[in-house]
XYZ file of C-alpha atoms in Angstrom:
597
model
C 73.842 16.572 43.555
C 76.510 14.834 41.434
C 75.697 13.336 38.012
C 76.614 9.893 39.389
C 73.826 10.213 41.926
C 71.305 11.571 39.381
C 71.571 8.585 37.031
C 70.248 5.862 39.458
C 67.606 8.312 40.626
C 66.432 8.989 37.099
C 66.339 5.281 36.400
C 63.972 4.745 39.315
C 61.778 7.624 38.225
C 61.532 6.040 34.738
C 60.603 2.648 36.252
C 57.784 4.189 38.382
C 56.562 6.143 35.306
C 56.241 2.883 33.363
C 54.211 1.295 36.143
C 51.938 4.336 36.295
C 51.377 4.118 32.551
C 50.371 0.488 32.848
C 47.827 1.323 35.618
C 46.377 4.097 33.560
C 46.096 1.715 30.507
C 46.808 4.623 28.203
C 45.286 4.451 24.717
C 46.953 7.635 23.596
C 49.699 5.842 21.637
C 49.181 3.715 18.555
C 48.406 0.075 19.455
C 51.064 -2.541 18.729
C 51.031 -6.378 18.571
C 52.601 -8.073 21.607
C 55.145 -9.802 19.328
C 56.064 -6.456 17.703
C 56.386 -4.852 21.157
C 58.943 -7.479 22.107
C 60.830 -6.882 18.883
C 60.819 -3.145 19.488
C 62.343 -3.605 22.902
C 65.064 -5.906 21.415
C 65.762 -3.276 18.771
C 66.221 -0.713 21.525
C 68.740 -3.132 23.087
C 70.705 -3.163 19.828
C 69.845 -6.772 19.000
C 70.149 -7.438 15.261
C 70.292 -11.246 15.220
C 67.877 -13.871 16.526
C 69.017 -17.508 16.698
C 66.803 -20.583 16.860
C 64.819 -23.213 15.032
C 61.280 -22.927 13.640
C 58.578 -24.886 15.363
C 54.766 -24.882 15.039
C 54.253 -22.892 18.255
C 56.636 -20.030 17.254
C 55.830 -19.675 13.512
C 53.394 -16.764 13.868
C 55.981 -14.792 15.816
C 58.625 -15.809 13.239
C 56.618 -13.986 10.567
C 57.066 -10.736 12.537
C 60.791 -11.466 12.998
C 61.366 -12.132 9.342
C 59.565 -8.955 8.325
C 61.383 -6.803 10.901
C 63.500 -3.926 9.537
C 66.614 -4.453 11.683
C 66.447 -7.849 13.359
C 67.491 -10.777 11.208
C 66.462 -14.372 11.685
C 69.625 -16.523 11.561
C 68.179 -20.016 11.767
C 70.287 -22.805 13.182
C 70.758 -26.513 12.628
C 69.490 -27.316 16.117
C 68.327 -25.555 19.286
C 71.492 -26.370 21.259
C 73.675 -24.700 18.664
C 71.299 -21.721 18.645
C 71.679 -21.250 22.349
C 75.473 -21.446 22.033
C 75.319 -18.824 19.200
C 73.234 -16.463 21.358
C 75.819 -16.891 24.101
C 78.732 -16.002 21.759
C 76.812 -13.003 20.299
C 76.187 -11.550 23.786
C 79.806 -12.059 24.903
C 81.178 -10.000 21.990
C 78.473 -7.394 21.436
C 78.800 -5.024 24.359
C 75.617 -3.432 25.745
C 73.365 -5.928 23.961
C 72.007 -9.389 24.640
C 71.775 -12.771 22.841
C 68.379 -13.989 21.808
C 67.303 -17.612 21.066
C 63.818 -18.587 19.917
C 62.552 -22.185 20.317
C 59.275 -23.987 20.220
C 57.499 -25.481 23.247
C 58.904 -28.594 24.968
C 61.160 -30.375 22.514
C 62.793 -27.202 21.305
C 63.319 -25.527 24.626
C 64.714 -28.637 26.267
C 67.169 -29.049 23.399
C 68.414 -25.478 24.115
C 68.554 -25.712 27.896
C 72.198 -26.884 28.045
C 73.281 -23.784 26.119
C 71.135 -21.527 28.316
C 72.529 -23.240 31.478
C 76.047 -22.406 30.274
C 75.103 -18.765 29.836
C 73.632 -18.776 33.430
C 76.823 -20.393 34.784
C 79.064 -17.924 33.024
C 76.883 -14.849 33.546
C 75.928 -14.088 29.927
C 72.737 -12.099 29.157
C 70.583 -14.227 26.891
C 66.858 -14.103 26.318
C 65.203 -17.441 25.700
C 61.804 -16.935 23.915
C 59.567 -19.965 23.753
C 56.526 -20.134 21.493
C 53.943 -22.037 23.572
C 50.392 -23.312 22.978
C 47.411 -20.929 23.291
C 46.228 -19.984 26.726
C 42.861 -21.910 26.354
C 44.833 -25.056 25.442
C 47.093 -24.606 28.430
C 44.137 -24.032 30.708
C 42.400 -27.173 29.402
C 45.595 -29.154 29.793
C 45.067 -30.575 26.336
C 47.184 -33.610 25.388
C 49.057 -31.807 22.656
C 52.232 -32.926 20.871
C 55.427 -31.784 22.586
C 53.774 -32.250 25.997
C 54.602 -35.001 28.487
C 51.090 -36.358 27.995
C 50.059 -35.768 31.593
C 48.775 -32.180 31.542
C 51.823 -30.644 33.265
C 52.225 -27.497 31.263
C 54.423 -26.023 33.920
C 57.063 -28.794 33.718
C 59.284 -26.929 31.285
C 58.889 -23.681 33.182
C 60.192 -25.410 36.309
C 63.145 -26.634 34.304
C 63.789 -23.084 32.998
C 63.662 -21.758 36.589
C 66.885 -23.678 37.385
C 68.918 -21.944 34.674
C 67.443 -18.500 34.235
C 67.460 -15.501 36.611
C 63.952 -14.420 35.709
C 60.874 -15.850 34.013
C 58.051 -14.100 32.179
C 54.968 -16.214 31.692
C 52.590 -14.253 29.424
C 48.965 -15.318 30.113
C 46.945 -12.261 29.095
C 47.553 -9.164 27.030
C 47.102 -6.430 29.712
C 50.264 -7.344 31.560
C 52.348 -8.527 28.567
C 54.325 -5.327 28.106
C 55.153 -5.104 31.799
C 56.284 -8.767 31.865
C 58.490 -8.275 28.765
C 60.064 -5.202 30.295
C 60.647 -6.913 33.645
C 62.540 -9.912 32.256
C 64.570 -7.819 29.796
C 65.571 -5.448 32.606
C 66.669 -8.363 34.750
C 68.639 -9.762 31.794
C 70.606 -6.516 31.192
C 71.140 -5.517 34.797
C 71.944 -8.943 36.260
C 73.881 -10.455 33.289
C 72.066 -13.710 33.308
C 69.635 -15.540 30.967
C 65.893 -14.960 31.239
C 62.933 -16.949 29.973
C 59.849 -15.693 28.204
C 56.802 -17.574 26.932
C 54.741 -16.272 24.014
C 51.372 -18.080 23.577
C 50.202 -18.540 19.972
C 46.903 -16.671 20.499
C 48.524 -13.580 22.070
C 51.316 -12.832 19.500
C 49.075 -10.540 17.466
C 46.929 -9.144 20.287
C 47.145 -5.300 20.332
C 48.421 -3.446 23.367
C 49.479 0.124 24.062
C 52.918 1.104 22.805
C 53.249 3.899 25.355
C 55.927 2.133 27.455
C 58.254 1.980 24.439
C 58.847 5.684 24.751
C 61.019 5.134 27.832
C 64.082 2.897 27.230
C 64.774 0.141 29.706
C 67.330 1.171 32.347
C 70.659 -0.609 32.773
C 71.512 1.388 35.869
C 72.236 -0.564 39.028
C 70.577 0.481 42.323
C 72.630 3.309 43.906
C 75.141 2.494 46.554
C 74.349 3.812 50.019
C 76.520 6.999 50.115
C 77.577 6.677 53.757
C 78.445 2.980 53.488
C 80.256 3.585 50.214
C 82.298 6.406 51.699
C 83.258 4.170 54.601
C 84.360 1.392 52.241
C 86.427 3.776 50.186
C 88.188 5.049 53.289
C 88.976 1.565 54.500
C 90.478 0.594 51.149
C 92.605 3.769 51.036
C 93.928 2.979 54.487
C 94.910 -0.510 53.389
C 96.585 0.823 50.283
C 98.568 3.295 52.369
C 99.693 0.621 54.797
C 100.724 -1.615 51.854
C 103.405 0.953 51.015
C 102.517 0.990 47.293
C 102.769 -2.803 46.975
C 99.265 -3.071 45.541
C 98.200 -5.105 42.626
C 94.939 -5.422 40.550
C 93.590 -8.923 39.711
C 90.819 -8.762 37.149
C 88.373 -11.583 36.427
C 85.286 -12.572 34.508
C 82.647 -10.412 36.284
C 84.527 -7.267 35.220
C 83.569 -8.201 31.702
C 80.061 -9.563 32.442
C 79.030 -6.536 34.505
C 80.467 -3.943 32.235
C 83.203 -2.431 34.355
C 86.121 -2.859 32.023
C 86.307 0.868 31.398
C 86.385 1.497 35.143
C 89.096 -1.118 35.647
C 91.245 0.345 32.954
C 90.834 3.846 34.440
C 91.869 2.478 37.866
C 94.905 0.725 36.410
C 96.169 3.649 34.348
C 95.632 6.337 36.936
C 97.171 4.381 39.800
C 99.911 2.515 37.924
C 99.238 -0.530 40.026
C 100.426 -3.731 38.252
C 97.585 -5.648 36.709
C 97.106 -9.423 36.352
C 94.200 -11.456 35.066
C 92.528 -14.684 36.003
C 91.869 -17.040 33.074
C 88.204 -16.077 32.794
C 89.183 -12.427 32.802
C 91.653 -12.598 29.899
C 91.440 -9.484 27.708
C 89.352 -7.631 30.283
C 92.355 -5.344 30.173
C 94.456 -5.026 27.059
C 97.365 -7.492 27.188
C 99.720 -5.045 25.518
C 99.337 -2.588 28.415
C 102.797 -1.838 29.813
C 101.713 -2.538 33.413
C 100.008 -5.885 32.588
C 101.919 -8.854 33.975
C 99.982 -11.899 32.653
C 97.639 -14.650 33.869
C 97.451 -15.694 37.516
C 96.161 -19.263 37.947
C 97.081 -20.194 41.487
C 99.861 -22.835 41.780
C 100.233 -23.367 38.032
C 100.986 -19.715 37.279
C 104.367 -18.874 35.813
C 106.769 -18.454 38.750
C 107.328 -14.720 38.306
C 103.608 -14.011 38.177
C 102.866 -16.286 41.133
C 105.505 -14.555 43.237
C 104.346 -11.011 42.374
C 100.668 -11.731 43.043
C 101.006 -13.800 46.143
C 103.560 -11.556 47.825
C 101.610 -8.338 47.277
C 100.563 -6.560 50.390
C 97.199 -5.696 48.974
C 95.240 -7.348 46.150
C 92.333 -5.502 44.572
C 90.356 -8.449 43.152
C 87.755 -7.297 40.636
C 84.931 -9.658 39.700
C 86.569 -12.859 40.824
C 85.001 -16.305 40.016
C 86.740 -18.856 42.210
C 85.984 -22.026 40.196
C 88.329 -24.989 39.996
C 89.780 -24.395 36.489
C 89.943 -20.641 37.101
C 92.006 -21.065 40.281
C 94.110 -24.124 39.489
C 91.979 -26.414 41.613
C 91.464 -23.808 44.356
C 95.197 -23.125 44.856
C 94.917 -19.345 44.982
C 97.608 -18.227 47.424
C 95.843 -14.987 48.337
C 94.877 -14.588 52.027
C 91.652 -12.812 52.805
C 93.521 -10.428 55.133
C 95.272 -8.915 52.097
C 92.392 -8.886 49.688
C 89.568 -6.489 48.678
C 86.922 -8.113 46.424
C 84.740 -6.024 44.129
C 81.489 -7.520 42.856
C 78.374 -6.271 41.051
C 76.242 -6.442 44.213
C 78.638 -6.337 47.161
C 82.146 -5.482 48.282
C 84.348 -7.496 50.596
C 87.123 -5.735 52.480
C 89.269 -8.383 54.153
C 86.750 -10.319 56.245
C 84.037 -7.639 56.132
C 81.170 -7.873 53.603
C 79.242 -4.817 52.487
C 76.045 -5.883 50.756
C 74.608 -3.690 47.936
C 77.851 -1.780 47.417
C 78.419 -2.496 43.745
C 81.667 -2.028 41.866
C 80.186 -0.072 38.967
C 79.685 3.041 41.116
C 82.423 2.288 43.689
C 85.432 1.928 41.352
C 85.451 5.538 39.926
C 85.257 7.015 43.469
C 88.055 4.727 44.645
C 90.191 5.604 41.592
C 89.958 9.263 42.469
C 91.344 8.558 45.931
C 94.050 6.081 44.895
C 95.452 8.127 42.048
C 97.854 9.755 44.470
C 99.656 6.461 44.925
C 100.518 6.356 41.184
C 104.070 7.771 41.251
C 105.394 5.307 43.808
C 103.385 2.383 42.414
C 104.911 2.753 38.999
C 108.281 1.943 40.463
C 107.096 -1.638 41.189
C 108.307 -4.020 38.499
C 105.913 -6.004 36.354
C 106.740 -9.323 34.611
C 107.006 -9.100 30.836
C 104.122 -11.188 29.471
C 105.349 -12.465 26.156
C 105.503 -15.613 24.105
C 108.808 -17.098 22.887
C 108.645 -19.681 20.126
C 110.879 -22.537 21.293
C 113.607 -23.796 19.029
C 112.672 -27.501 18.679
C 114.773 -29.901 16.643
C 111.994 -31.500 14.646
C 108.990 -30.582 12.453
C 106.369 -32.073 14.768
C 103.725 -29.510 15.757
C 103.680 -29.539 19.567
C 101.551 -27.456 21.901
C 104.725 -25.942 23.382
C 105.496 -24.601 19.905
C 102.004 -24.045 18.528
C 100.676 -21.398 20.856
C 103.611 -18.997 20.871
C 103.708 -19.378 17.118
C 100.064 -18.536 16.525
C 100.334 -15.548 18.896
C 102.417 -13.957 16.230
C 99.530 -14.428 13.772
C 97.033 -12.541 15.930
C 96.119 -8.955 15.054
C 94.553 -6.120 17.057
C 90.782 -6.430 17.476
C 90.743 -10.142 16.597
C 88.021 -12.153 18.321
C 89.635 -15.429 19.474
C 87.347 -18.281 20.523
C 88.836 -21.284 22.313
C 87.043 -24.551 22.912
C 87.098 -26.204 26.338
C 90.149 -28.426 26.432
C 93.608 -28.105 24.955
C 92.787 -24.957 22.995
C 91.519 -23.042 26.056
C 94.573 -23.886 28.119
C 96.967 -23.227 25.305
C 95.736 -19.727 24.383
C 95.819 -18.684 28.117
C 99.672 -18.871 28.098
C 100.231 -16.380 25.277
C 99.508 -12.590 25.115
C 96.857 -11.258 22.770
C 97.193 -7.971 20.918
C 95.484 -4.670 21.671
C 91.694 -4.728 21.835
C 91.549 -8.432 21.075
C 88.527 -10.208 22.537
C 88.984 -13.691 24.067
C 85.948 -15.899 24.288
C 85.963 -19.147 26.256
C 83.709 -21.183 28.531
C 85.959 -22.269 31.337
C 83.361 -22.714 34.059
C 80.538 -24.546 32.305
C 82.849 -26.354 29.894
C 80.337 -27.810 27.458
C 82.271 -29.609 24.703
C 81.223 -28.319 21.278
C 80.074 -24.921 22.649
C 82.707 -23.011 20.748
C 81.271 -23.760 17.278
C 77.940 -22.193 17.910
C 79.570 -19.446 19.939
C 81.813 -18.659 16.970
C 78.734 -18.142 14.752
C 77.286 -15.608 17.215
C 80.697 -13.992 17.875
C 81.362 -13.565 14.136
C 78.049 -11.766 13.669
C 78.790 -9.498 16.672
C 82.382 -8.880 15.528
C 81.080 -7.691 12.157
C 78.555 -5.357 13.799
C 81.154 -4.014 16.243
C 83.729 -3.370 13.406
C 86.163 -5.795 15.045
C 88.706 -7.786 13.083
C 88.852 -11.512 12.295
C 86.977 -14.199 14.184
C 89.346 -17.173 14.923
C 88.310 -20.468 16.427
C 90.628 -23.107 18.008
C 88.896 -26.445 18.546
C 89.723 -30.111 18.881
C 88.605 -32.768 16.454
C 86.502 -34.410 19.178
C 84.672 -31.247 20.174
C 83.964 -30.225 16.605
C 82.161 -33.439 15.916
C 79.476 -32.544 18.446
C 78.253 -29.341 16.770
C 79.895 -29.306 13.308
C 76.556 -28.582 11.574
C 76.815 -24.903 12.418
C 79.582 -24.478 9.923
C 76.787 -24.556 7.373
C 75.104 -21.569 9.015
C 78.428 -19.666 8.783
C 78.600 -20.410 5.052
C 74.967 -19.525 4.479
C 75.322 -16.145 6.096
C 78.608 -15.233 4.468
C 80.725 -15.248 7.622
C 84.470 -15.789 7.307
C 85.985 -17.214 10.486
C 89.276 -19.033 10.477
C 88.899 -22.402 12.127
C 91.890 -24.348 13.444
C 90.999 -28.037 14.016
C 93.545 -29.690 16.306
C 93.486 -33.280 15.140
C 95.014 -35.573 17.766
C 92.566 -38.449 17.322
C 90.073 -37.812 20.077
C 89.371 -36.190 23.431
C 92.796 -35.161 24.614
C 91.579 -33.223 27.599
C 89.818 -36.373 28.827
C 92.924 -38.468 28.243
C 94.935 -36.086 30.314
C 92.377 -36.285 33.141
C 91.692 -40.040 32.994
C 91.827 -42.908 30.602
C 95.042 -42.060 28.806
C 94.876 -45.207 26.557
C 91.116 -46.023 26.842
C 89.103 -46.435 23.617
C 86.280 -44.310 24.945
C 88.482 -41.231 24.379
C 89.011 -42.108 20.704
C 86.853 -40.870 17.823
C 86.418 -41.666 14.126
C 88.721 -39.544 11.938
C 86.760 -37.350 9.515
C 87.720 -35.816 6.178
C 88.104 -32.411 7.834
C 89.135 -30.594 4.610
C 85.965 -31.849 2.895
C 83.549 -30.446 5.462
C 82.840 -27.069 3.875
C 81.887 -28.664 0.569
C 79.473 -30.980 2.240
C 77.986 -28.273 4.490
C 77.097 -25.724 1.916
C 79.954 -24.615 -0.342
C 79.686 -27.328 -2.998
C 81.549 -25.159 -5.563
C 84.324 -24.298 -3.031
C 84.122 -20.563 -4.077
C 83.345 -19.246 -0.525
C 85.758 -21.365 1.437
C 89.224 -22.857 1.587
C 90.583 -25.817 3.568
C 94.114 -26.932 4.450
C 95.957 -29.715 6.248
C 99.271 -28.893 7.923
C 101.503 -31.625 9.322
C 104.720 -29.766 10.033
C 105.935 -26.576 11.654
C 107.107 -25.284 8.297
C 103.692 -25.912 6.648
C 101.852 -24.126 9.431
C 104.236 -21.190 9.572
C 104.049 -20.780 5.810
C 100.253 -20.650 6.017
C 100.240 -18.179 8.968
C 102.518 -15.872 6.954
C 100.449 -16.097 3.767
C 98.658 -12.804 2.989
C 95.770 -14.625 1.295
C 95.204 -16.684 4.427
C 95.680 -13.905 6.999
C 93.365 -11.601 5.075
C 90.413 -13.839 5.969
C 88.590 -13.215 2.748
C 86.554 -16.400 3.066
C 85.742 -19.060 5.643
C 88.830 -21.278 6.160
C 89.413 -24.558 7.923
C 92.912 -25.602 8.937
C 93.425 -29.199 10.066
C 96.482 -29.235 12.288
C 97.904 -32.726 12.739
C 99.181 -33.167 16.249
C 100.382 -36.093 18.323
C 98.169 -37.985 20.704
C 99.068 -37.353 24.417
C 100.621 -33.948 23.794
C 98.881 -31.214 25.766
C 99.573 -27.641 26.973
C 101.564 -27.303 30.185
C 98.736 -25.630 32.074
C 96.251 -28.393 31.245
C 98.664 -31.112 32.269
C 99.331 -29.464 35.659
C 95.625 -28.738 36.204
C 94.758 -32.383 35.464
C 97.391 -33.543 37.986
C 95.837 -31.271 40.654
C 92.324 -32.449 39.839
C 93.366 -36.124 40.029
C 94.323 -35.664 43.688
C 90.855 -34.464 44.674
C 88.747 -36.522 42.206
C 90.588 -39.774 42.334
C 88.563 -42.821 41.230
C 88.694 -45.480 43.956
C 86.484 -48.427 44.964
C 84.033 -47.747 47.711
């Protein structure tokens, strides 16, 4: 039996062993508090940061968190920002999860938008909620933070809409199994999960026996016969394509941990590789066979032609949302496409359930490697950024993004807020091993600030380089408080604030000259002093109004060294936007036109 087949089998053996141990109620191991059991599992999952806000129903558990040897309590300004931070942490820290802790009712509902975004974008986040004691719940007591009508399940029902699995702890004997179940769902299905922790059970002692067996990340094994058939069908299609085969990688390749398999497929076959917007940096953008971003009809012409004319497209982890496909303008017919997903494979019009890409891709690579010599003769567009020679000193989007691409370094973590920043960064290549973090599907304005906090922690733990945030002035006003958390914890992100006087993405979509898209102008360079660095020893702020000023800053060793947290206010003109955003908005206007009924 091959090692690939043994791994899923061993995972199933481990799972059954855990269930047997629960039934036996073993007392052989040293007892452990339920709260400490949960922390031990998180430690095994390499979690070192917990985000959230204290509340009276989670304080007992917080004592355990604060005293834990490896898990640090971050503490956030509000629960929404905490959920955003957990999301950013999970996106950057491979093979781990984000964790957010809130109190019952008011706290968890404040966090739910951030958790929903993680669900939409397939990010593994654990939402722990400190809830009233089990006797109080049973009695339906009219406690604070309730709706006053005895419906203690109301918040659970809300959580069910935005989490893949829920663990409602009601008694100690099943607590360990419940914790293990939701955490396993989180790490194998790449979605948020929800766990309640009643005040009277946090310190109840249970067996620690289950902790001896780590939770398994292994996906259920593919059926060998069906998988072999699928591989043969794809090989036949590749052969009939006469080497005109391309790889199109997207978000689920990142979320479901197949980037290594994708890179192996690309390098062994030599097939040209392109990325959808949500899959940016799933494969290194300095790879010689990487051709750039494919976004349907708004792709650069050379990329559009190469992708849409290919005789076979190997689409890995695709997410066919509106912004990810240029308003559903993908020009890729099903008859020339193979789609690889975490839980199924689609070959042309045929769907093969339970044939996941994690196990399928290595087997397919071994068969397609023979096509490599001929495939490498296929030309690939040169994905590069050219700084335009403009006649004035005004900082435009056309100039800004190619210019800052020269500032990026290998292993940088680059976070882009929904809006002009996200669409601008898409059009420039990022250096080797850079990590791009964006929220293109959920698109919650202000998400990037909290996400940058979590991403910066993860980048430090993963020995990555600088954390760099691009965000508009309007978006930053929603979640600006979290800059104080960055200062308090000694993080050193570089934050570019694009000041164009309001919500430019909304102006592009609708209401170009409407007042509702305007905002109050803040003293952006005074923020860090107000939010925690009164002596201005841990931070530095700048305002740049011209190309020369910005270029001078980007070339400054003291700035590029990122030795402290830095805010750069970039003065830009209202109504200027990246090309991709402008075209996307035009496409969206055709399908979402406002008209009287």
